[in-house]
XYZ file of C-alpha atoms in Angstrom:
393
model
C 25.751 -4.021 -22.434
C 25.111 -0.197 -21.829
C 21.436 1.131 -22.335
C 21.313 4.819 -22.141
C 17.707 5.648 -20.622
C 17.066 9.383 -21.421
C 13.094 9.097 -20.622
C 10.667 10.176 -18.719
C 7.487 9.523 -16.400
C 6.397 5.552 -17.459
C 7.006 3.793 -21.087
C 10.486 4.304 -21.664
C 11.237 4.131 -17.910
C 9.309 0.931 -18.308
C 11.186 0.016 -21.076
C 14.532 0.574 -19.874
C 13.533 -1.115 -16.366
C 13.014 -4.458 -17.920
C 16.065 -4.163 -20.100
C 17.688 -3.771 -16.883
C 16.376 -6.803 -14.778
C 17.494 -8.600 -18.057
C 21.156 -7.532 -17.153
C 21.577 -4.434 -19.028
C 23.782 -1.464 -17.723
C 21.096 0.959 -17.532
C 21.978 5.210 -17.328
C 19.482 7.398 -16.712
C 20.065 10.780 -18.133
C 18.482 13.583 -16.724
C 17.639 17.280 -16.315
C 20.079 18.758 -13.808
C 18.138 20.316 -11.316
C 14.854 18.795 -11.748
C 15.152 15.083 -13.323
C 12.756 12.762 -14.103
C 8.937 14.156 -14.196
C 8.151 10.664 -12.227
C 10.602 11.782 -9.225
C 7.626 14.308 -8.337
C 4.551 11.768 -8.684
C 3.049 9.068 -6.381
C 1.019 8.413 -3.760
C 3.980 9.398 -0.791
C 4.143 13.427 -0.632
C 7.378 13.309 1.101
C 8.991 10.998 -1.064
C 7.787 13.415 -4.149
C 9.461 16.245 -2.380
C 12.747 14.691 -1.997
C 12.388 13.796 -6.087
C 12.087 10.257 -5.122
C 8.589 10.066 -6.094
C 6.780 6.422 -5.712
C 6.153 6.616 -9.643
C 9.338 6.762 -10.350
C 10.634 4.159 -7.576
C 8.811 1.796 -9.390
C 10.768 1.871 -12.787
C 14.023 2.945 -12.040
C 15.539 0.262 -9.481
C 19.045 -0.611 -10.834
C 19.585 2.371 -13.055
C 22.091 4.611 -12.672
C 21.731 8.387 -12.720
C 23.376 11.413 -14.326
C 22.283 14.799 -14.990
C 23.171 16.235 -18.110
C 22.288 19.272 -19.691
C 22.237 18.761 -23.513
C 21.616 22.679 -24.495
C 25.312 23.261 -23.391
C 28.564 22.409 -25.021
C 29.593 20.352 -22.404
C 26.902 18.823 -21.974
C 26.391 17.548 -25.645
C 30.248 16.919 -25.604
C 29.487 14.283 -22.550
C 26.385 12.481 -24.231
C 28.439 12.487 -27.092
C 31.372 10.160 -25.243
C 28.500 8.236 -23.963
C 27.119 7.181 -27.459
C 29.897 5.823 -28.551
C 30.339 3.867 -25.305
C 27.121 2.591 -25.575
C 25.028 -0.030 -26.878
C 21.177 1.436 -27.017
C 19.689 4.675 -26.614
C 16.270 4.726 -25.503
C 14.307 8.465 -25.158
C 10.811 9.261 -25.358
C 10.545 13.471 -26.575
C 8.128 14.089 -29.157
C 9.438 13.418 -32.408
C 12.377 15.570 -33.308
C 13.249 16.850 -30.318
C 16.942 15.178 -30.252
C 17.013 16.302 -33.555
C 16.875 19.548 -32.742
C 19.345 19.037 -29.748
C 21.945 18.336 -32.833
C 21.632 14.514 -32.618
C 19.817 13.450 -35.286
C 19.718 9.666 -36.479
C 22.695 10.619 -39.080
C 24.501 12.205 -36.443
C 23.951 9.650 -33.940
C 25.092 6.718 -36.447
C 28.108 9.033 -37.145
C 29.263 8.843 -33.213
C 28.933 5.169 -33.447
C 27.441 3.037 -36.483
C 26.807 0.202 -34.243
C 24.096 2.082 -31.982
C 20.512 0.787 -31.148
C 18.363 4.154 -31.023
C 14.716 3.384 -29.691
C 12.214 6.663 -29.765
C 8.862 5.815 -27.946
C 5.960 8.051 -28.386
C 2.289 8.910 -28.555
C 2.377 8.269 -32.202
C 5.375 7.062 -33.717
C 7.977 9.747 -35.596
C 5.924 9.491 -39.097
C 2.093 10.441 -40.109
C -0.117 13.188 -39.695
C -0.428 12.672 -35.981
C 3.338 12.539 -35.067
C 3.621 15.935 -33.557
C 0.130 15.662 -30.913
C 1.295 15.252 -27.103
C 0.180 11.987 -26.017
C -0.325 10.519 -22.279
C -1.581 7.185 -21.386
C -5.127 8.388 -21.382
C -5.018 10.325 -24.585
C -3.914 6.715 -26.346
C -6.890 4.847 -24.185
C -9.453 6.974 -26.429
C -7.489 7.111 -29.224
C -6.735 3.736 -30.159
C -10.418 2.104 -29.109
C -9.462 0.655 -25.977
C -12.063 2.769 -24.167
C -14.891 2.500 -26.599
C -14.817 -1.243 -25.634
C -14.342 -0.851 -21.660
C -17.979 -0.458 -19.510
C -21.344 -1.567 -20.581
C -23.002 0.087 -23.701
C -24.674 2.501 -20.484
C -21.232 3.451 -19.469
C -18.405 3.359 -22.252
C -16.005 4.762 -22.920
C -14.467 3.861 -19.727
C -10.833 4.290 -18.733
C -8.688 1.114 -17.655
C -7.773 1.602 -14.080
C -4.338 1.620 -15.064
C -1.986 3.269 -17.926
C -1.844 0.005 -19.907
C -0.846 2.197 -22.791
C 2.398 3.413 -21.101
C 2.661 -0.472 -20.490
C 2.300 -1.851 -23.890
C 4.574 0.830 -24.978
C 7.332 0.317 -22.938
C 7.211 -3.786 -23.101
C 7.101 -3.214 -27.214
C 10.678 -0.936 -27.003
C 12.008 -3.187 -24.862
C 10.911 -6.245 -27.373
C 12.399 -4.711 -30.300
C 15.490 -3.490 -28.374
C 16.460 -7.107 -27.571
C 15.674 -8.713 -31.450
C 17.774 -5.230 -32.873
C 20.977 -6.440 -29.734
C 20.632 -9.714 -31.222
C 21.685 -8.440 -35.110
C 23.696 -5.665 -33.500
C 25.928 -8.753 -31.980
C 25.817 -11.380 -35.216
C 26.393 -8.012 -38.096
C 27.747 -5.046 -36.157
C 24.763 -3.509 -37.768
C 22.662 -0.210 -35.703
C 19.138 0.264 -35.709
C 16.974 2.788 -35.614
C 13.425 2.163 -33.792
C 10.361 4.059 -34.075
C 8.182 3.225 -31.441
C 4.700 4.033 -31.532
C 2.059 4.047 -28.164
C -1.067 4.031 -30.447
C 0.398 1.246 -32.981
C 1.313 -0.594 -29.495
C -2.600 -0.425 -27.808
C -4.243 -1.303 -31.187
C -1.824 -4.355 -31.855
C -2.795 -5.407 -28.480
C -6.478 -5.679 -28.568
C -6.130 -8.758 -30.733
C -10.131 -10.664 -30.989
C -11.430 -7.425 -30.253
C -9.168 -5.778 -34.081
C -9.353 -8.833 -35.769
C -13.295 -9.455 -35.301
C -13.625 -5.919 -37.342
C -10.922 -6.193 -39.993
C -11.394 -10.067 -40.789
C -15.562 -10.438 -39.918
C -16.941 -7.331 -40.774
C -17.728 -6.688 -37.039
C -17.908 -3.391 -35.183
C -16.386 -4.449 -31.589
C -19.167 -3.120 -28.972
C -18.862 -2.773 -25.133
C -19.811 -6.073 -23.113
C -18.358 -5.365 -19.482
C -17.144 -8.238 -18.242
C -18.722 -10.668 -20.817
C -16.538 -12.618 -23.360
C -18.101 -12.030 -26.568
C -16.790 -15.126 -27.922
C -18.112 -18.008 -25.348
C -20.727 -18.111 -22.974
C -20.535 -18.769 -19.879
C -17.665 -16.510 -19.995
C -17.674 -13.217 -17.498
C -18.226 -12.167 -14.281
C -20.863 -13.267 -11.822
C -22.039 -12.652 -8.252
C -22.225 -15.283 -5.654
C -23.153 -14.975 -2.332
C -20.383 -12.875 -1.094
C -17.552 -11.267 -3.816
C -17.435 -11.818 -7.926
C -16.409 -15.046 -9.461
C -15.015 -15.353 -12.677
C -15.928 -18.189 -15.119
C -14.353 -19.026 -18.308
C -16.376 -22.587 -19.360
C -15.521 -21.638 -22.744
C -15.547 -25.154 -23.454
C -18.511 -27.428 -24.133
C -17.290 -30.043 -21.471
C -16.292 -27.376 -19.081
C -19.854 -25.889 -19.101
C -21.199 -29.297 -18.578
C -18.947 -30.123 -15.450
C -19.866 -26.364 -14.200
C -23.963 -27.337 -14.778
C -23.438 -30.532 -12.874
C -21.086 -29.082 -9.927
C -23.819 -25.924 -9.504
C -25.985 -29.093 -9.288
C -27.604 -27.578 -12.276
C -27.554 -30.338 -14.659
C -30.777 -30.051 -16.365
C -28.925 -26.139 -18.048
C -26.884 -29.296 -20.224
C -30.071 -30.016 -22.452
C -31.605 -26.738 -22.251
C -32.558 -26.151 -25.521
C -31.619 -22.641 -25.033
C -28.159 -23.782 -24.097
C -27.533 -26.902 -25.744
C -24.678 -25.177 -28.214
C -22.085 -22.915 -27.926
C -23.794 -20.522 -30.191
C -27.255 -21.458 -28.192
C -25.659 -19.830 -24.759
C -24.019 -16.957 -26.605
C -27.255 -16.158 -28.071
C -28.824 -16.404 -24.305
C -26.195 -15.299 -22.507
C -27.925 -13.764 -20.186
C -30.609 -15.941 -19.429
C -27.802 -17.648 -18.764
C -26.652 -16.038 -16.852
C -29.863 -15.585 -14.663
C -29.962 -19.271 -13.526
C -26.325 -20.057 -12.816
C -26.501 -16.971 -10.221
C -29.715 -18.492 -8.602
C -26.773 -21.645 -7.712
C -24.106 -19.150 -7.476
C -25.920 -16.941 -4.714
C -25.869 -19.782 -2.687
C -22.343 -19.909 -1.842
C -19.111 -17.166 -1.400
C -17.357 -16.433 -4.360
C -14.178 -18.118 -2.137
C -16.407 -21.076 -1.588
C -16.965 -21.667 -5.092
C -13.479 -21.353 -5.843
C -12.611 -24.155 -3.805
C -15.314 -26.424 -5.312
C -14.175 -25.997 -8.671
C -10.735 -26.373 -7.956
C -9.464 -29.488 -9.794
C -12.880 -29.618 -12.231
C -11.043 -28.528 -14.935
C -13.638 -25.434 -15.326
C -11.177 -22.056 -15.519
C -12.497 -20.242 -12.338
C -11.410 -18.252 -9.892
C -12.483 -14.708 -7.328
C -11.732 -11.312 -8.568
C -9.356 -9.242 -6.259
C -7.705 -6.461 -4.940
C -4.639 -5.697 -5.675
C -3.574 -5.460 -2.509
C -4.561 -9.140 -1.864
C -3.132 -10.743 -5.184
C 0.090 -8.881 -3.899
C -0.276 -10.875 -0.345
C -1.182 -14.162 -2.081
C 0.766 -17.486 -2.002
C 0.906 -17.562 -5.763
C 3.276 -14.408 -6.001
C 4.880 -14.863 -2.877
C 6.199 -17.831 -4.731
C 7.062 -16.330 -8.123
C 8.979 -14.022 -5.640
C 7.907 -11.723 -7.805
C 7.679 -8.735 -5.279
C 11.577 -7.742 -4.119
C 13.317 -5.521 -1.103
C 15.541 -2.915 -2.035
C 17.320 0.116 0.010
C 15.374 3.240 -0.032
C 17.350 5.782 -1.289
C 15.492 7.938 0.751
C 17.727 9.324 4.072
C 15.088 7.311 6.620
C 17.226 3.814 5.329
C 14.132 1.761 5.282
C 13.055 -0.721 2.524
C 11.093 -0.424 -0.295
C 9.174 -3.253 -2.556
C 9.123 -3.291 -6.019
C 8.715 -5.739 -8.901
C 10.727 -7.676 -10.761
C 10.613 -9.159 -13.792
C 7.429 -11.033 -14.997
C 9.694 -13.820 -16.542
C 11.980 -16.303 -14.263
C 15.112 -17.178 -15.755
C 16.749 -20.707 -15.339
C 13.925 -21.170 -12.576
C 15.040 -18.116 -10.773
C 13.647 -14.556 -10.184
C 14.888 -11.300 -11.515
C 14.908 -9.011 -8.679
C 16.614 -5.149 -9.491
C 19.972 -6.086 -8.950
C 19.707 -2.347 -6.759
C 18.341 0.404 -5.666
C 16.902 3.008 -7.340
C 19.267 6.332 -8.044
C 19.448 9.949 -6.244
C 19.493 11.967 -8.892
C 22.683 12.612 -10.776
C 23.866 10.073 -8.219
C 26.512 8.658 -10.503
C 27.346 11.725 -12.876
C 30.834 11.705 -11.663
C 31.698 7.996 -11.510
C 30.443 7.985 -14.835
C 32.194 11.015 -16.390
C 35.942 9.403 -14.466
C 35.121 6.502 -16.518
C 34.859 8.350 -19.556
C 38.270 9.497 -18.921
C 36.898 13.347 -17.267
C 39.103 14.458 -14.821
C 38.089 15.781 -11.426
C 38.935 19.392 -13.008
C 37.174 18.625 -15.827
C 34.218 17.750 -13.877
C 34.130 21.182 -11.835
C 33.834 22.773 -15.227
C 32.013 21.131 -16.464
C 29.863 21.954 -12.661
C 30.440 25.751 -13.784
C 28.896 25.450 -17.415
C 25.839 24.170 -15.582
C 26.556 21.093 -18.205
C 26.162 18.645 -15.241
């Protein structure tokens, strides 16, 4: 099954990346010359100057990689062949672009009816805001998500990471695979507007649903649940521990293992409603028990109490801990940088059968495989060197 990835930077990467740890034949079209904005982004300088940026490691293990030029005859003539040898087409330009190339949705279905075309962007290809560049942080203010991050003191506050980009990609990718499964049963094509902003606010969930269903305006809380209490973050002695006693018996076991038992008929506490009201007074005397004790400590006591607990970490030491280790989660792959050493990505966040998905391998040079893939569209080595000359490839 043959996913043509003609995207850029993170969600369609994203989305093609998990398509492709799924088993999909994944080709990554790009810019002759320049590829990929991700090849030039990441935290290694000298990967980003050999346009194998760490941004762009991260999403593109397994892919393949040719440069086309899609402003040129040839080049159009080449994507062409590769549409109708190919299952999905995945791109993230601002709406209209590849409509303006000359491969509109008509066209496209023309080349081959049984195409899956996936456009992810800022704001979907319809409505007033369809035209508006969009990065991860534009969508972050945009759709709420920030106006809810922080304490009332501090929001809006940015998520550390582009969870946007994230939501985005995983939604393509979704709606790619339930579109494959008609495309196999009807022959039928699809065409799927994907939208960033429609993406972050269907993932908020609680946070939506309070305001359109109650009536409620969400507000900032930090680390507080707003729908159970004890439910947040608190200090201990040493680090942060999570709690989630979100249910009555679980705050009960937590009063009694803080050796706290007299918070269980505290009339300030007695009810669920009772310790959301006082959640932090509440808060106040479990951290006079928690203080006593490392946030590791605790973790260890409460193991087994059936009260949902645990530290908060790095990332650095959730990616060292037993737990992924196992999932194997983490995988070794060739650099396709000239020093020949490894490099770790991730897989994919599901196992299948009981076994990982690792990138089956590396990720691409670019226009590594433009003329493998051009013989096997039945180019000829002469053909190839003019198309070389057109500057098509």
């Amino acid at each position: 099954m043959r996913v043509l990835d003609l995207t850029n930077v993170l969600a369609g990467p994203f989305a093609g990346y998990q398509l492709g740890l799924m088993g999909a034949d994944v080709v990554k079209i790009e810019t002759p010359g320049t590829g990929d904005l991700a090849r030039q982004l990441g935290a290694d300088a000298t990967l980003s100057a050999d346009g194998l940026g760490v941004s762009f490691l991260a999403q593109n293990a397994g892919k393949k990689s040719i440069t086309i030029n899609l402003k040129t005859v040839g080049g159009a003539d080449v994507f062409t062949q590769l549409i109708a040898a190919s299952d999905v087409l995945v791109e993230n330009f601002r709406p209209g672009v590849l409509e303006r190339l000359g491969f509109s949705w008509d066209r496209l279905r023309e080349i081959n009816s049984r195409l899956i075309y996936c456009a992810v962007s800022g704001f979907g290809a319809t409505g007033p805001m369809r035209a508006r560049p969009a990065y991860d942080q534009v969508i972050q203010g945009l759709s709420g998500i920030m106006s809810v991050t922080g304490t009332k003191e501090t929001a809006p506050l940015r998520v550390g990471y582009p969870v946007c980009d994230s939501f985005g990609g995983l939604a393509a990718a979704f709606a790619i695979a339930a579109a494959l499964v008609r495309q196999r049963r009807t022959g039928q094509g699809a065409y799927l507007d994907t939208s960033m902003l429609d993406a972050a606010v269907t993932s908020m969930g609680w946070v939506v649903s309070d305001h359109l269903i109650a009536g409620r305006d969400p507000e900032p809380m930090a680390n507080e649940n707003i729908t159970s209490a004890p439910s947040g973050t608190f200090e201990t002695a040493a680090g942060a521990l999570n709690i989630a006693a979100n249910k009555q018996e679980q705050y009960e076991t937590l009063c009694r293992m803080l050796g706290r038992a007299e918070l269980i008929d505290d009339l300030r506490f007695v009810h669920r409603d009772d310790r959301k009201r006082n959640r932090e007074e509440l808060r106040a005397e479990l951290e006079r028990s928690l203080k006593e004790k490392t946030a590791e400590q605790w973790d260890q006591i409460l193991l087994g109490t059936g009260v949902p607990a645990a530290p908060v970490e790095s990332v650095p030491q959730v990616l060292a801990s037993p737990q992924i280790e196992h999932r194997q989660l983490i995988s070794s792959v060739p650099s396709p940088a000239e020093d020949g050493r490894e490099i770790r990505v991730l897989g994919a966040p599901t196992r299948v059968d009981g076994a990982a998905v690792p990138p089956r391998t590396r990720p691409p040079r670019l226009g590594e495989h433009t003329d493998d893939i051009l013989t096997e569209l039945g180019y000829s080595s002469t053909d190839i060197a003019h198309l070389r000359e057109e500057g098509a490839i």
